CSV table of C-alpha atoms in Angstrom, one decimal:
chain,number,residue,atom,x,y,z
K,1,MET,CA,5.4,111.2,-83.7
K,2,ALA,CA,1.7,111.1,-82.9
K,3,ALA,CA,-0.9,108.5,-83.0
K,4,LEU,CA,-3.2,107.6,-85.8
K,5,PHE,CA,-5.1,108.9,-84.8
K,6,SER,CA,-4.2,112.2,-84.0
K,7,THR,CA,-3.1,114.2,-87.0
K,8,HIS,CA,0.1,112.2,-87.1
K,9,LEU,CA,0.1,108.5,-87.8
K,10,HIS,CA,0.5,105.7,-85.4
K,11,PRO,CA,4.1,104.3,-85.8
K,12,HIS,CA,2.6,100.9,-86.4
K,13,ILE,CA,1.5,102.3,-89.7
K,14,ALA,CA,3.6,105.2,-90.7
K,15,SER,CA,7.2,104.2,-90.0
K,16,PRO,CA,9.3,103.9,-93.2
K,17,ARG,CA,11.3,101.2,-91.5
K,18,LEU,CA,8.6,98.6,-91.9
K,19,ALA,CA,5.8,99.5,-94.3
K,20,LEU,CA,3.3,96.7,-93.8
K,21,PHE,CA,0.8,98.2,-96.2
K,22,PRO,CA,2.5,100.4,-98.7
K,23,GLY,CA,0.5,103.3,-100.0
K,24,ARG,CA,-1.4,103.1,-103.2
K,25,SER,CA,0.4,104.9,-106.0
K,26,THR,CA,-1.3,107.8,-107.7
K,27,PRO,CA,-3.7,106.4,-110.4
K,28,THR,CA,-3.0,107.4,-113.9
K,29,ASN,CA,-5.0,107.5,-117.2
K,30,ARG,CA,-8.2,108.2,-115.4
K,31,SER,CA,-11.1,110.1,-117.0
K,32,ILE,CA,-11.4,113.1,-114.8
K,33,ARG,CA,-12.8,116.6,-115.2
K,34,VAL,CA,-10.0,119.1,-115.8
K,35,VAL,CA,-10.8,122.5,-114.3
K,36,CYS,CA,-8.6,125.4,-114.9
K,37,ARG,CA,-8.9,127.4,-111.7
K,38,SER,CA,-6.4,129.2,-109.5
K,39,SER,CA,-6.1,128.0,-106.0
K,40,PRO,CA,-5.3,130.3,-103.1
K,41,SER,CA,-2.4,129.4,-100.9
K,42,SER,CA,-3.2,127.6,-97.7
K,43,SER,CA,-2.0,128.0,-94.1
K,44,SER,CA,1.2,126.2,-93.3
K,45,ARG,CA,0.1,125.4,-89.7
K,46,SER,CA,1.5,122.1,-88.6
K,47,PRO,CA,-1.1,119.6,-87.4
K,48,ARG,CA,-1.2,119.2,-83.7
K,49,PRO,CA,-0.8,115.6,-82.4
K,50,LEU,CA,-3.2,114.1,-79.9
K,51,GLY,CA,-0.5,112.0,-78.3
K,52,SER,CA,3.1,111.0,-78.7
K,53,ASP,CA,3.9,107.5,-80.1
K,54,ASP,CA,7.7,107.7,-80.4
K,55,SER,CA,8.3,106.4,-76.9
K,56,PRO,CA,10.4,103.3,-76.5
K,57,LYS,CA,7.2,101.4,-75.6
K,58,GLY,CA,5.5,102.6,-78.8
K,59,ILE,CA,8.4,101.7,-81.0
K,60,SER,CA,8.8,98.3,-79.4
K,61,ARG,CA,5.1,97.6,-79.9
K,62,PHE,CA,5.3,98.7,-83.5
K,63,VAL,CA,8.3,96.5,-84.3
K,64,ARG,CA,6.8,93.5,-82.5
K,65,GLU,CA,3.5,93.8,-84.4
K,66,GLY,CA,5.2,94.5,-87.7
K,67,VAL,CA,7.4,91.4,-87.4
K,68,ILE,CA,4.3,89.3,-86.5
K,69,SER,CA,2.3,90.7,-89.5
K,70,LEU,CA,5.2,90.0,-91.9
K,71,ALA,CA,5.7,86.6,-90.5
K,72,LEU,CA,2.0,85.7,-91.0
K,73,THR,CA,2.2,87.0,-94.5
K,74,ALA,CA,5.4,85.0,-95.2
K,75,GLY,CA,3.7,81.9,-93.7
K,76,LEU,CA,0.8,82.3,-96.1
K,77,LEU,CA,3.0,82.7,-99.1
K,78,VAL,CA,5.2,79.7,-98.5
K,79,GLY,CA,2.4,77.6,-97.1
K,80,MET,CA,3.9,77.1,-93.6
K,81,PRO,CA,4.2,79.1,-90.4
K,82,ALA,CA,7.2,81.5,-90.5
K,83,PHE,CA,7.8,81.6,-86.7
K,84,ASP,CA,6.9,80.0,-83.4
K,85,SER,CA,4.0,82.0,-82.1
K,86,ALA,CA,4.3,80.3,-78.7
K,87,ALA,CA,7.7,81.9,-78.2
K,88,TRP,CA,6.2,85.4,-78.6
K,89,ALA,CA,5.6,87.1,-75.3
K,90,GLY,CA,2.6,89.2,-76.3
K,91,PRO,CA,-1.1,88.5,-76.7
K,92,ALA,CA,-2.3,85.5,-78.7
K,93,VAL,CA,-1.9,85.9,-82.4
K,94,PRO,CA,-4.7,85.1,-85.0
K,95,ASP,CA,-3.7,81.8,-86.6
K,96,LEU,CA,-3.2,81.4,-90.3
K,97,ALA,CA,-6.8,80.2,-90.8
K,98,VAL,CA,-7.8,83.8,-90.5
K,99,LEU,CA,-5.5,84.8,-93.4
K,100,ILE,CA,-6.6,82.0,-95.7
K,101,SER,CA,-10.4,82.2,-95.0
K,102,GLY,CA,-11.0,83.7,-98.5
K,103,PRO,CA,-10.3,86.8,-100.6
K,104,PRO,CA,-11.3,90.0,-98.8
K,105,ILE,CA,-14.3,92.0,-100.1
K,106,LYS,CA,-13.0,95.3,-101.2
K,107,ASP,CA,-16.0,97.0,-102.8
K,108,PRO,CA,-17.4,99.6,-100.4
K,109,ARG,CA,-21.0,99.1,-101.6
K,110,THR,CA,-20.8,95.4,-101.0
K,111,LEU,CA,-19.4,95.9,-97.6
K,112,LEU,CA,-22.3,98.2,-96.8
K,113,ARG,CA,-24.9,95.8,-98.1
K,114,ASN,CA,-23.4,93.0,-96.0
K,115,ALA,CA,-23.3,95.1,-92.9
K,116,LEU,CA,-27.1,95.8,-92.9
K,117,PRO,CA,-28.9,94.2,-89.9
K,118,ILE,CA,-30.9,91.7,-91.9
K,119,ASP,CA,-31.1,88.0,-92.2
K,120,ASN,CA,-32.7,87.1,-95.5
K,121,LYS,CA,-31.0,84.3,-97.4
K,122,ALA,CA,-33.2,84.7,-100.5
K,123,ILE,CA,-32.1,88.3,-101.3
K,124,ARG,CA,-28.4,87.4,-100.6
K,125,GLU,CA,-28.7,84.6,-103.2
K,126,VAL,CA,-29.7,87.3,-105.7
K,127,GLN,CA,-26.9,89.6,-104.6
K,128,LYS,CA,-24.0,87.2,-104.7
K,129,PRO,CA,-24.1,86.3,-108.4
K,130,LEU,CA,-24.6,89.9,-109.4
K,131,GLU,CA,-21.5,90.8,-107.4
K,132,ASP,CA,-19.6,88.0,-109.0
K,133,ILE,CA,-19.9,89.7,-112.4
K,134,THR,CA,-17.1,91.9,-111.3
K,135,GLU,CA,-14.7,88.9,-111.3
K,136,SER,CA,-16.2,87.6,-114.6
K,137,LEU,CA,-15.3,90.9,-116.3
K,138,LYS,CA,-11.7,90.4,-115.5
K,139,VAL,CA,-11.5,87.9,-118.3
K,140,ALA,CA,-10.3,89.5,-121.5
K,141,GLY,CA,-12.6,90.2,-124.5
K,142,VAL,CA,-16.1,88.8,-125.1
K,143,LYS,CA,-15.1,85.5,-123.4
K,144,ALA,CA,-16.2,87.2,-120.1
K,145,LEU,CA,-19.8,87.3,-121.4
K,146,ASP,CA,-20.3,83.6,-121.0
K,147,SER,CA,-19.6,83.8,-117.3
K,148,VAL,CA,-21.6,87.0,-117.0
K,149,GLU,CA,-24.6,85.2,-118.6
K,150,ARG,CA,-24.3,82.4,-116.0
K,151,ASN,CA,-24.2,85.0,-113.2
K,152,ALA,CA,-27.3,86.8,-114.6
K,153,ARG,CA,-29.3,83.7,-115.0
K,154,GLN,CA,-28.4,82.5,-111.6
K,155,ALA,CA,-29.5,85.8,-110.1
K,156,SER,CA,-32.7,85.7,-112.1
K,157,ARG,CA,-33.6,82.2,-110.9
K,158,ALA,CA,-32.8,83.1,-107.3
K,159,LEU,CA,-35.1,86.1,-107.6
K,160,SER,CA,-38.0,84.1,-109.2
K,161,GLN,CA,-37.7,81.2,-106.6
K,162,GLY,CA,-37.1,83.4,-103.6
K,163,ARG,CA,-39.5,86.3,-104.3
K,164,SER,CA,-42.0,85.3,-101.7
K,165,GLN,CA,-39.3,84.9,-99.0
K,166,ILE,CA,-37.9,88.3,-100.0
K,167,LEU,CA,-41.3,89.9,-99.8
K,168,SER,CA,-41.9,88.4,-96.4
K,169,GLY,CA,-38.7,90.0,-95.1
K,170,LEU,CA,-39.7,93.6,-96.1
K,171,ALA,CA,-40.7,96.0,-93.3
K,172,GLU,CA,-44.4,96.6,-93.5
K,173,SER,CA,-43.9,100.4,-93.6
K,174,LYS,CA,-41.5,100.0,-96.6
K,175,ARG,CA,-43.2,97.2,-98.4
K,176,ALA,CA,-44.4,99.3,-101.4
K,177,ASP,CA,-41.0,100.6,-102.0
K,178,GLY,CA,-39.5,97.2,-101.7
K,179,GLU,CA,-41.9,95.7,-104.2
K,180,ALA,CA,-41.2,98.5,-106.7
K,181,ASN,CA,-37.4,97.8,-106.4
K,182,LEU,CA,-38.0,94.1,-106.9
K,183,ASP,CA,-40.0,94.8,-110.1
K,184,LYS,CA,-37.1,97.0,-111.3
K,185,LEU,CA,-34.6,94.3,-110.5
K,186,ALA,CA,-36.5,91.7,-112.4
K,187,ALA,CA,-36.8,93.9,-115.5
K,188,GLY,CA,-33.2,94.9,-115.2
K,189,LEU,CA,-32.0,91.3,-115.2
K,190,GLY,CA,-33.8,90.8,-118.5
K,191,GLU,CA,-32.1,93.9,-119.8
K,192,LEU,CA,-28.7,92.5,-118.7
K,193,LEU,CA,-29.3,89.3,-120.5
K,194,ALA,CA,-30.1,91.3,-123.7
K,195,ILE,CA,-26.8,93.2,-123.3
K,196,VAL,CA,-25.0,89.9,-123.1
K,197,GLU,CA,-26.8,88.5,-126.1
K,198,GLN,CA,-25.7,91.6,-128.1
K,199,LYS,CA,-22.1,91.0,-126.9
K,200,ASP,CA,-22.0,94.5,-125.5
K,201,ARG,CA,-19.3,94.0,-122.9
K,202,ASP,CA,-19.1,97.7,-122.1
K,203,GLY,CA,-22.7,97.8,-121.2
K,204,VAL,CA,-22.4,95.1,-118.5
K,205,ALA,CA,-20.8,97.0,-115.6
K,206,PRO,CA,-23.2,100.0,-115.6
K,207,LYS,CA,-26.2,97.6,-115.7
K,208,GLN,CA,-24.6,95.5,-112.9
K,209,GLN,CA,-24.3,98.5,-110.7
K,210,GLU,CA,-27.8,99.6,-111.4
K,211,LEU,CA,-29.1,96.1,-110.4
K,212,LEU,CA,-27.0,96.1,-107.2
K,213,LEU,CA,-28.5,99.4,-106.3
K,214,TYR,CA,-32.0,97.9,-106.5
K,215,VAL,CA,-30.7,94.9,-104.4
K,216,GLY,CA,-29.3,97.3,-101.8
K,217,ASN,CA,-32.6,99.3,-101.7
K,218,VAL,CA,-34.6,96.1,-101.1
K,219,GLU,CA,-32.2,95.1,-98.3
K,220,GLU,CA,-32.6,98.5,-96.7
K,221,ASP,CA,-36.3,98.1,-96.9
K,222,MET,CA,-36.0,95.0,-94.8
K,223,VAL,CA,-34.8,97.1,-91.8
K,224,ASP,CA,-37.9,97.8,-89.8
K,225,ARG,CA,-36.4,99.7,-86.9
K,226,PHE,CA,-33.0,100.4,-85.3
K,227,PRO,CA,-31.8,97.0,-84.1
K,228,PHE,CA,-30.4,97.7,-80.6
K,229,GLU,CA,-30.4,100.1,-77.7
K,230,VAL,CA,-27.4,102.4,-77.4
K,231,PRO,CA,-26.0,102.2,-73.9
K,232,GLU,CA,-27.5,104.7,-71.5
K,233,GLU,CA,-24.3,106.7,-70.9
K,234,TYR,CA,-24.2,107.5,-74.6
K,235,ARG,CA,-27.8,108.2,-75.4
K,236,SER,CA,-27.6,111.9,-74.9
K,237,MET,CA,-24.8,112.2,-77.6
K,238,PRO,CA,-25.6,112.8,-81.2
K,239,LEU,CA,-26.6,109.4,-82.7
K,240,LEU,CA,-27.1,108.3,-86.2
K,241,LEU,CA,-29.8,105.7,-86.0
K,242,GLY,CA,-29.6,104.4,-89.5
K,243,ARG,CA,-27.5,105.6,-92.4
K,244,ALA,CA,-26.7,108.9,-94.1
K,245,THR,CA,-25.0,109.9,-97.3
K,246,VAL,CA,-22.8,113.0,-97.5
K,247,ASP,CA,-20.8,114.8,-100.2
K,248,MET,CA,-17.4,116.2,-99.3
K,249,LYS,CA,-16.1,118.7,-101.8
K,250,VAL,CA,-12.3,119.1,-101.7
K,251,ARG,CA,-10.3,121.7,-103.5
K,252,VAL,CA,-7.0,120.1,-104.7
K,253,LYS,CA,-3.9,122.3,-105.3
K,254,ASP,CA,-0.7,121.7,-107.2
K,255,ASN,CA,-2.3,119.1,-109.5
K,256,PRO,CA,-2.5,120.0,-113.2
K,257,ASN,CA,-5.1,117.3,-113.8
K,258,LEU,CA,-7.5,117.9,-111.0
K,259,ASP,CA,-8.8,121.0,-109.3
K,260,GLU,CA,-11.6,119.8,-107.1
K,261,CYS,CA,-13.5,116.6,-106.4
K,262,VAL,CA,-16.6,115.5,-104.6
K,263,PHE,CA,-16.3,112.4,-102.5
K,264,ARG,CA,-19.6,110.7,-101.7
K,265,MET,CA,-19.6,108.9,-98.4
K,266,VAL,CA,-22.1,106.6,-96.7
K,267,LEU,CA,-22.1,106.8,-92.9
K,268,ASP,CA,-23.2,103.7,-91.2
K,269,GLY,CA,-25.1,104.3,-87.9
K,270,TYR,CA,-26.4,100.7,-87.8
K,271,ASN,CA,-23.0,99.6,-86.7
K,272,ALA,CA,-21.5,102.8,-85.3
K,273,PRO,CA,-24.3,105.1,-84.2
K,274,VAL,CA,-22.2,107.1,-81.7
K,275,THR,CA,-19.2,107.6,-84.0
K,276,ALA,CA,-21.3,108.3,-87.2
K,277,GLY,CA,-23.6,110.5,-85.2
K,278,ASN,CA,-20.8,112.6,-83.8
K,279,TYR,CA,-19.3,113.1,-87.3
K,280,LEU,CA,-22.7,114.0,-88.9
K,281,ASP,CA,-23.4,116.4,-86.1
K,282,LEU,CA,-20.0,118.1,-86.8
K,283,ILE,CA,-20.9,118.3,-90.5
K,284,GLN,CA,-24.1,120.0,-89.7
K,285,ARG,CA,-22.2,122.5,-87.6
K,286,HIS,CA,-19.9,123.1,-90.7
K,287,PHE,CA,-17.0,122.2,-88.5
K,288,TYR,CA,-14.9,120.8,-91.4
K,289,ASP,CA,-15.8,123.5,-93.9
K,290,GLY,CA,-12.6,125.3,-94.9
K,291,MET,CA,-10.4,122.9,-93.0
K,292,GLU,CA,-7.1,121.7,-94.6
K,293,ILE,CA,-6.1,118.1,-95.1
K,294,GLN,CA,-3.5,117.6,-92.4
K,295,ARG,CA,-1.9,114.4,-93.3
K,296,ALA,CA,-1.6,112.5,-96.6
K,297,ASP,CA,1.3,110.1,-96.8
K,298,GLY,CA,0.1,107.4,-99.2
K,299,PHE,CA,-1.3,105.3,-96.4
K,300,VAL,CA,-4.0,107.6,-95.0
K,301,VAL,CA,-5.6,111.0,-95.6
K,302,GLN,CA,-6.4,112.7,-92.3
K,303,THR,CA,-8.0,115.9,-91.0
K,304,GLY,CA,-10.1,117.2,-88.1
K,305,ASP,CA,-7.6,119.0,-85.9
K,306,PRO,CA,-9.0,122.5,-85.4
K,307,GLU,CA,-7.1,125.8,-85.1
K,308,GLY,CA,-5.9,126.7,-81.6
K,309,PRO,CA,-4.8,124.6,-78.7
K,310,ALA,CA,-7.8,122.2,-78.8
K,311,GLU,CA,-7.1,118.8,-80.3
K,312,GLY,CA,-10.7,118.2,-81.1
K,313,PHE,CA,-14.2,119.7,-81.1
K,314,ILE,CA,-14.9,122.1,-78.2
K,315,ASP,CA,-18.6,121.9,-77.4
K,316,PRO,CA,-19.8,125.4,-76.8
K,317,SER,CA,-22.5,124.3,-74.5
K,318,THR,CA,-19.9,122.8,-72.1
K,319,GLY,CA,-16.7,124.6,-73.0
K,320,LYS,CA,-15.0,121.2,-73.1
K,321,MET,CA,-13.8,118.9,-75.8
K,322,ARG,CA,-16.4,116.4,-76.8
K,323,THR,CA,-15.0,112.9,-76.9
K,324,ILE,CA,-16.6,109.7,-77.9
K,325,PRO,CA,-15.9,106.0,-77.0
K,326,LEU,CA,-14.3,103.4,-79.2
K,327,GLU,CA,-17.2,101.7,-80.9
K,328,LEU,CA,-16.8,98.3,-82.6
K,329,MET,CA,-19.4,96.0,-84.0
K,330,ALA,CA,-18.2,92.4,-84.5
K,331,ILE,CA,-19.9,89.9,-86.8
K,332,GLY,CA,-22.3,87.8,-84.8
K,333,ASP,CA,-22.8,90.5,-82.1
K,334,LYS,CA,-26.2,92.1,-81.6
K,335,ALA,CA,-24.7,95.5,-80.6
K,336,PRO,CA,-21.3,97.2,-80.6
K,337,VAL,CA,-18.8,96.9,-77.8
K,338,TYR,CA,-17.6,100.1,-76.3
K,339,GLY,CA,-14.3,101.3,-74.8
K,340,ASP,CA,-12.2,98.2,-75.5
K,341,THR,CA,-10.4,96.9,-78.6
K,342,LEU,CA,-11.2,93.3,-79.7
K,343,GLU,CA,-7.7,92.4,-78.8
K,344,GLU,CA,-8.1,93.7,-75.2
K,345,LEU,CA,-11.3,91.6,-75.0
K,346,GLY,CA,-9.3,88.5,-76.1
K,347,ARG,CA,-11.4,88.2,-79.3
K,348,TYR,CA,-8.5,87.7,-81.6
K,349,LYS,CA,-10.3,85.9,-84.4
K,350,ASP,CA,-13.5,87.9,-84.4
K,351,GLN,CA,-14.1,90.1,-87.4
K,352,THR,CA,-15.6,93.6,-87.5
K,353,ARG,CA,-18.7,94.1,-89.5
K,354,LEU,CA,-17.2,97.2,-91.0
K,355,PRO,CA,-13.6,96.2,-91.9
K,356,PHE,CA,-10.7,98.2,-93.2
K,357,ASN,CA,-10.9,96.4,-96.6
K,358,ALA,CA,-12.0,99.2,-99.0
K,359,PHE,CA,-9.9,101.9,-100.4
K,360,GLY,CA,-11.3,105.0,-98.7
K,361,THR,CA,-12.5,103.4,-95.5
K,362,LEU,CA,-13.6,106.2,-93.1
K,363,ALA,CA,-12.6,105.8,-89.5
K,364,MET,CA,-12.2,107.8,-86.2
K,365,ALA,CA,-8.8,108.9,-85.1
K,366,ARG,CA,-7.8,108.7,-81.4
K,367,GLU,CA,-4.8,108.6,-79.1
K,368,GLU,CA,-3.1,105.2,-79.1
K,369,PHE,CA,-3.3,104.6,-75.4
K,370,ASP,CA,-6.8,106.1,-74.8
K,371,ASN,CA,-9.5,104.2,-76.6
K,372,ASN,CA,-12.1,106.8,-75.7
K,373,SER,CA,-10.3,109.9,-76.9
K,374,GLY,CA,-11.9,110.3,-80.4
K,375,SER,CA,-13.3,113.7,-81.1
K,376,SER,CA,-13.2,115.3,-84.5
K,377,GLN,CA,-10.2,113.9,-86.2
K,378,VAL,CA,-10.9,111.3,-88.9
K,379,PHE,CA,-8.9,109.4,-91.5
K,380,TRP,CA,-9.5,107.6,-94.8
K,381,LEU,CA,-7.4,104.5,-95.4
K,382,LEU,CA,-5.6,104.4,-98.8
K,383,LYS,CA,-5.1,100.6,-99.1
K,384,GLU,CA,-6.8,97.5,-100.4
K,385,SER,CA,-6.6,94.3,-98.4
K,386,GLU,CA,-4.9,91.5,-100.2
K,387,LEU,CA,-2.8,89.5,-97.7
K,388,THR,CA,-4.4,91.3,-94.8
K,389,PRO,CA,-8.1,90.4,-94.7
K,390,SER,CA,-10.4,91.4,-91.8
K,391,ASN,CA,-8.9,91.0,-88.4
K,392,ALA,CA,-5.5,89.9,-89.7
K,393,ASN,CA,-4.2,93.5,-90.1
K,394,ILE,CA,-3.3,96.0,-87.3
K,395,LEU,CA,-6.4,98.2,-87.7
K,396,ASP,CA,-9.5,96.0,-87.6
K,397,GLY,CA,-10.8,95.8,-84.1
K,398,ARG,CA,-8.7,98.7,-82.8
K,399,TYR,CA,-10.1,101.7,-84.6
K,400,ALA,CA,-13.8,102.5,-85.3
K,401,VAL,CA,-14.9,102.4,-88.9
K,402,PHE,CA,-18.1,104.2,-89.5
K,403,GLY,CA,-18.4,104.5,-93.3
K,404,TYR,CA,-16.9,104.3,-96.8
K,405,ILE,CA,-16.3,106.5,-99.8
K,406,THR,CA,-18.6,105.1,-102.4
K,407,GLU,CA,-17.9,107.5,-105.3
K,408,ASN,CA,-14.6,108.9,-106.5
K,409,GLU,CA,-12.7,106.9,-103.9
K,410,ASP,CA,-9.7,106.4,-106.2
K,411,LEU,CA,-9.2,110.2,-106.4
K,412,MET,CA,-8.5,110.3,-102.6
K,413,ALA,CA,-4.9,109.2,-103.6
K,414,ASP,CA,-4.5,112.6,-105.2
K,415,VAL,CA,-5.4,114.6,-102.1
K,416,LYS,CA,-2.4,116.2,-100.4
K,417,VAL,CA,-1.6,118.1,-97.2
K,418,GLY,CA,-2.9,121.7,-97.6
K,419,ASP,CA,-5.8,120.8,-99.9
K,420,VAL,CA,-9.0,122.2,-98.5
K,421,ILE,CA,-12.4,120.7,-97.6
K,422,GLU,CA,-14.7,123.4,-99.1
K,423,SER,CA,-17.8,121.8,-97.7
K,424,ILE,CA,-19.5,118.6,-96.6
K,425,GLU,CA,-23.2,118.5,-97.3
K,426,VAL,CA,-25.8,115.9,-96.3
K,427,VAL,CA,-27.5,114.2,-99.3
K,428,SER,CA,-29.8,112.0,-97.4
K,429,GLY,CA,-30.4,110.4,-93.9
K,430,LEU,CA,-30.4,113.6,-91.8
K,431,ASP,CA,-33.7,112.5,-90.3
K,432,ASN,CA,-31.8,109.6,-88.8
K,433,LEU,CA,-29.7,111.9,-86.6
K,434,VAL,CA,-31.0,112.3,-83.1
K,435,ASN,CA,-29.8,114.6,-80.4
K,436,PRO,CA,-28.2,117.1,-82.8
K,437,THR,CA,-26.4,120.0,-81.2
K,438,ALA,CA,-27.2,123.6,-82.0
């Protein structure tokens, strides 16, 4: 079986013998648009793997890491280590402090806000209580509104007291837009308090998302220029020097409740310019249009293996398959590291800035034993981290995340093998793509 990373899953992940992260069950009772439309039959071509993982070495490594992950989880649950890590003959294992550092952030929009290359405490102090409203709303009935009111007033005070510091952090070229968003944010906070006063619980979440959109806009207006130099050997590749938003339209078959769905994705070039640039360039070439979903097993949805013998994108200008390096940005680093996993670098406790926390995390597939073999195959993770926060699972620091689904992510669980990507279109950010290919 092939690596995650080809169109078949890495055995660390896919083996039914040890399901570390079971797939999310198909959601029910959702409000979705029902479209009565016939769907043409799809090709039955089997996806071609990039590399074989069912070797004794691959299985051994899978079992070893599976046991370690389960042991760490067991240790967390019972409050004590479940095994003697010193007796394990592999690389050093992250200690339990990583696991108990706090609940993982699973919201893709929050992850994207936190991943921006900015350092402005004042705007983060507005952001945090607004995000905390999500937890407040988990309380039943109108009792939740007391906590929501506290969150809203805290955010309002933070905005009032920190406004000058926030303004000073805006890029000069984006100052007018930033000020406009701050004014909308201030007005919206007053509207949120009015919603609470009216005991309109259902009105809270939409207003919260609106306010967080303004916060995100202000934070993006603080980014003056691209924060680092891409290494010279990769500068001629397509690069996304910023962010882009794209809509992927998928035609779903054999589902009486859903015919098609549009998944909105944000590609993050601030933390993965080579990986995101490669993907956006292929989108512009319509590489994925008409391509089938090639794997959907409850853990990931994967596609990108083209027709024919090639296992990735063949660049017509060279006649060879374009490959890109493994690209990982760790928290605290000024620029990504290339070509090595964090484990290979001995950075076992370091956390990636774009973690595998959100349902619908978008990442680059590659061969297991060749870090720099990514080309066109990508996957979306169908899990939410609970006992496996950043860098305590078997994906963070080993595979390059370069974006998240931000709208309709739950519907990705309904996508199956043979469903078709009708199109992927750029909504915004195309001007951030440099070195596009013809």
